[in-house]
Every structure is written in structure tokens, then in C-alpha cells.
Coordinates of C-alpha atoms and ligand atoms in Angstrom, one line a residue:
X1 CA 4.0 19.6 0.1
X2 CA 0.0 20.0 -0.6
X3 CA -2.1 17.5 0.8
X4 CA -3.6 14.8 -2.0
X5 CA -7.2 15.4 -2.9
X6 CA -9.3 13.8 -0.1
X7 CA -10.9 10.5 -0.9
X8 CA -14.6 9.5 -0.1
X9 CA -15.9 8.0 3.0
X10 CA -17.4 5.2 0.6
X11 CA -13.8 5.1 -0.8
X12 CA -12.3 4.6 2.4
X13 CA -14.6 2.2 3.4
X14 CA -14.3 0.4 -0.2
X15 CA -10.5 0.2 0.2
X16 CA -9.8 -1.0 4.1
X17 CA -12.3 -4.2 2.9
X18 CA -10.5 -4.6 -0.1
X19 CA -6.7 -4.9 1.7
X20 CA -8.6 -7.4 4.3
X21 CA -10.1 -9.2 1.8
X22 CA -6.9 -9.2 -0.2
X23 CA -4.8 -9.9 3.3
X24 CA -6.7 -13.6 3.2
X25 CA -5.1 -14.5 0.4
X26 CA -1.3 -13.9 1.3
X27 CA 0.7 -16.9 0.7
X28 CA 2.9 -16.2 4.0
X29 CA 4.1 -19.7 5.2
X30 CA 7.3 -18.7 6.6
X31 CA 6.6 -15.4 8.4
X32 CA 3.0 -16.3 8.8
X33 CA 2.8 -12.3 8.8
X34 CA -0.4 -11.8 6.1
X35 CA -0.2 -8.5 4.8
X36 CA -3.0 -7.1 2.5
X37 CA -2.9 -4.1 -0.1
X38 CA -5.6 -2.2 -1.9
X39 CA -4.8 0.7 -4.0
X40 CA -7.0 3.1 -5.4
X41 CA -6.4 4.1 -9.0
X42 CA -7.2 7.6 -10.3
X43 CA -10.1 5.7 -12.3
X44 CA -11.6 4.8 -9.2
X45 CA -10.5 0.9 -10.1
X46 CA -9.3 -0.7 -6.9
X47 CA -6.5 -3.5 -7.2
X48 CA -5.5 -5.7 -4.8
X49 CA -2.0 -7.4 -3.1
X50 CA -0.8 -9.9 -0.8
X51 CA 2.6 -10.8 0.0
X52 CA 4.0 -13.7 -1.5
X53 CA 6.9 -15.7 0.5
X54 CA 9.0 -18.2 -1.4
X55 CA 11.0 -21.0 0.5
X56 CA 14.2 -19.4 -0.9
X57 CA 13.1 -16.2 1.5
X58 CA 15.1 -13.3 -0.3
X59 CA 12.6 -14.2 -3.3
X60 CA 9.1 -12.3 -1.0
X61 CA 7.6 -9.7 -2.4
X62 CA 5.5 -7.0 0.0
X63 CA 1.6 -6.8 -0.7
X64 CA 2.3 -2.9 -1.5
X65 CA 4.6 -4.1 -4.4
X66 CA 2.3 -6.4 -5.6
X67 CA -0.5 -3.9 -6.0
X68 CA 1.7 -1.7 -7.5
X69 CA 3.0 -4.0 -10.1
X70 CA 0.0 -5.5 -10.9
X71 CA -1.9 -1.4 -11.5
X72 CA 0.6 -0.8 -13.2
X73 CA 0.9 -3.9 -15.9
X74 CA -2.8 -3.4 -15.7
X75 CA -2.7 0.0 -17.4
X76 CA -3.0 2.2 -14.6
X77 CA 0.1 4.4 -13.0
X78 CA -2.4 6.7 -11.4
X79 CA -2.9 6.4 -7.8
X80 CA -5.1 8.1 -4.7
X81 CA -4.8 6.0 -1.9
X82 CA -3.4 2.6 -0.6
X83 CA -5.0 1.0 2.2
X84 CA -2.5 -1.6 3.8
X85 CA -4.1 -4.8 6.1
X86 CA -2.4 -6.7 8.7
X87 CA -2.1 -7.8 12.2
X88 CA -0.5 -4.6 13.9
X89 CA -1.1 -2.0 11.0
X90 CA 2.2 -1.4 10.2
X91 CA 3.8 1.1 8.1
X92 CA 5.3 -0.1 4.7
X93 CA 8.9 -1.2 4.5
X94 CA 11.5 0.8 2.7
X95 CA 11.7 -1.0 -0.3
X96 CA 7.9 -0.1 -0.9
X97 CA 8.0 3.4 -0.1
X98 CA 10.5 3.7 -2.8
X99 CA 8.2 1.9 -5.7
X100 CA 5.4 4.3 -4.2
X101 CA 7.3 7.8 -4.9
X102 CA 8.1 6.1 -8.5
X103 CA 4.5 6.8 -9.5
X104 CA 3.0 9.2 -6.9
X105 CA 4.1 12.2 -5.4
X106 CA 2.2 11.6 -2.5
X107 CA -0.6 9.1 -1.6
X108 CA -2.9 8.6 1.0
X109 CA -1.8 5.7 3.1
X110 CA -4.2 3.7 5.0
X111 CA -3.2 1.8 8.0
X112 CA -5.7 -1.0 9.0
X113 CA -5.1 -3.5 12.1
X114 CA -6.6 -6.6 10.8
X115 CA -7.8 -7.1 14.3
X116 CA -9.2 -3.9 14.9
X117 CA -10.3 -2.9 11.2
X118 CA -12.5 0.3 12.4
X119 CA -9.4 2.0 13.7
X120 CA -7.7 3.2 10.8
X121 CA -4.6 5.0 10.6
X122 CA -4.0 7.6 7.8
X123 CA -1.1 9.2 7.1
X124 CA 1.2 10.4 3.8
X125 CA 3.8 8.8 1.4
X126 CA 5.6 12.4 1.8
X127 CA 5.3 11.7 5.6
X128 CA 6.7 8.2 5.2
X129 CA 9.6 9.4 2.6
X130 CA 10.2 12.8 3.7
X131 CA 13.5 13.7 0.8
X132 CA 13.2 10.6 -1.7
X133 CA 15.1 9.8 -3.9
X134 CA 15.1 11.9 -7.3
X135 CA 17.6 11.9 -10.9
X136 CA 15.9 15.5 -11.2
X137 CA 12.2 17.8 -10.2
Ligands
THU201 N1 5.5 -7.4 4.3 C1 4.6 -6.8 3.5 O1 3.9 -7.5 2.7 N2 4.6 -5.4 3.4 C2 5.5 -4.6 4.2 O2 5.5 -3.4 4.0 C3 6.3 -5.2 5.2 C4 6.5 -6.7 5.1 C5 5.6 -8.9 4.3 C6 6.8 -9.5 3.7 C7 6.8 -10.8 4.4 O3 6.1 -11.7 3.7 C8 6.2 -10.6 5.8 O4 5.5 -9.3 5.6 C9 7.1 -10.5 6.9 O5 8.1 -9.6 6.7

């Protein structure tokens, strides 16, 4: 599949302190796991997540899906880039990867360790969901 349009360094740079900033205010009581989420909208507005754990646990939602949701009751279904914060970078969970390919063929995926937010991983939702999940092309 061809690679999404590149994004700006200023972008980049926009995003990965928008998921951190974003990642501080995860309500993660149970996991203590603080995830952060920026995504980049075609419109070049940013919109933030953080995950938000409930004490009856199957009720948490991921940070990605709470970007997500909140773009899209915002107006915006559009999407360039997702820049995802937390303590070991990692990769978004099933579940988001799914609500991902319902709006974007593919999207740059930003991987920052909250620890070490210079090194920045980038990779691809078609990377991430090679085969999704499709009622028809
Ligand atoms: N979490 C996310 O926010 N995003 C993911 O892609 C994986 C997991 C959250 C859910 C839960 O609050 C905590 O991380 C531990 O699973």
C-alpha cells in the first residue's frame, strides 16, 4: 500500500508534546499504565486522549479510542498521524487498530517512550493491521 503523505517536522514535534501532555492527564488508577494520544486531523487540528479506567475494569477505554471518538464527534474523520505516549512506547492494542482502519486507510503511528520522548518510533496502521477487516473495497 502507498505510504501516507509525510508529515512536518514541526508536526511531528507538535504531536509527540501533545500525546505527553495529554498522557498527564490519564485517569489510570488501577493499571497506573498512563497512556497518551494525539491525532492529527487532515485540518491540521490536533485532538487529544488519555485512557480512562473505571473500577468496574472491562468499562477502560484506550487513549487511541478516545482521540478517535472525540475527532470524530468533533467533526473531523480525517486523519494524518497519531502520536501515542507512554512508559515503554508501545504499539496500540487490537481493539484500537480496528477503530483506526474504520476511518483511515493508513496513518502514521508515532511511538513515544514517555521516558525517552526524543526517541520516537514511526511506523504504519497498514503495518500494525496488515489484512483488516472489510464488508467490501
Ligand atoms: N491502554 C491504552 O490506553 N492504549 C493501548 O493501546 C493499550 C492499553 C491503556 C488501557 C489501560 O488503561 C492501560 O493502558 C493498561 O492496559
Amino acid at each position: 500500500m502507498k505510504r501516507p503523505e509525510p508529515i512536518t517536522e514541526q508536526q511531528r514535534k507538535t504531536l509527540v508534546a501533545a500525546a505527553l501532555a495529554a498522557r498527564k492527564r490519564a485517569h489510570a488508577k488501577y493499571s497506573k499504565f498512563k497512556v497518551g494520544a494525539a491525532l492529527l486531523c487532515d485540518d491540521g487540528e490536533i485532538v487529544t486522549g488519555c485512557n480512562v479506567e473505571n473500577v468496574s475494569y472491562g468499562l477502560t477505554i484506550c487513549a487511541e479510542r478516545v482521540a478517535i471518538q472525540s475527532a470524530v464527534a468533533g467533526g473531523r474523520q480525517e486523519f494524518k498521524a497519531l502520536a501515542v505516549a507512554s512508559a515503554k512506547a508501545v504499539t496500540p492494542c487490537g481493539a484500537c487498530r480496528q477503530v483506526m482502519a474504520e476511518f483511515c486507510r493508513d496513518l502514521w503511528i508515532l511511538l513515544v517512550d514517555a521516558r525517552k520522548p526524543s526517541q520516537v518510533r514511526t511506523l504504519q496502521l497498514a503495518d500494525l493491521l496488515p489484512d483488516r477487516f472489510r464488508l467490501r473495497d
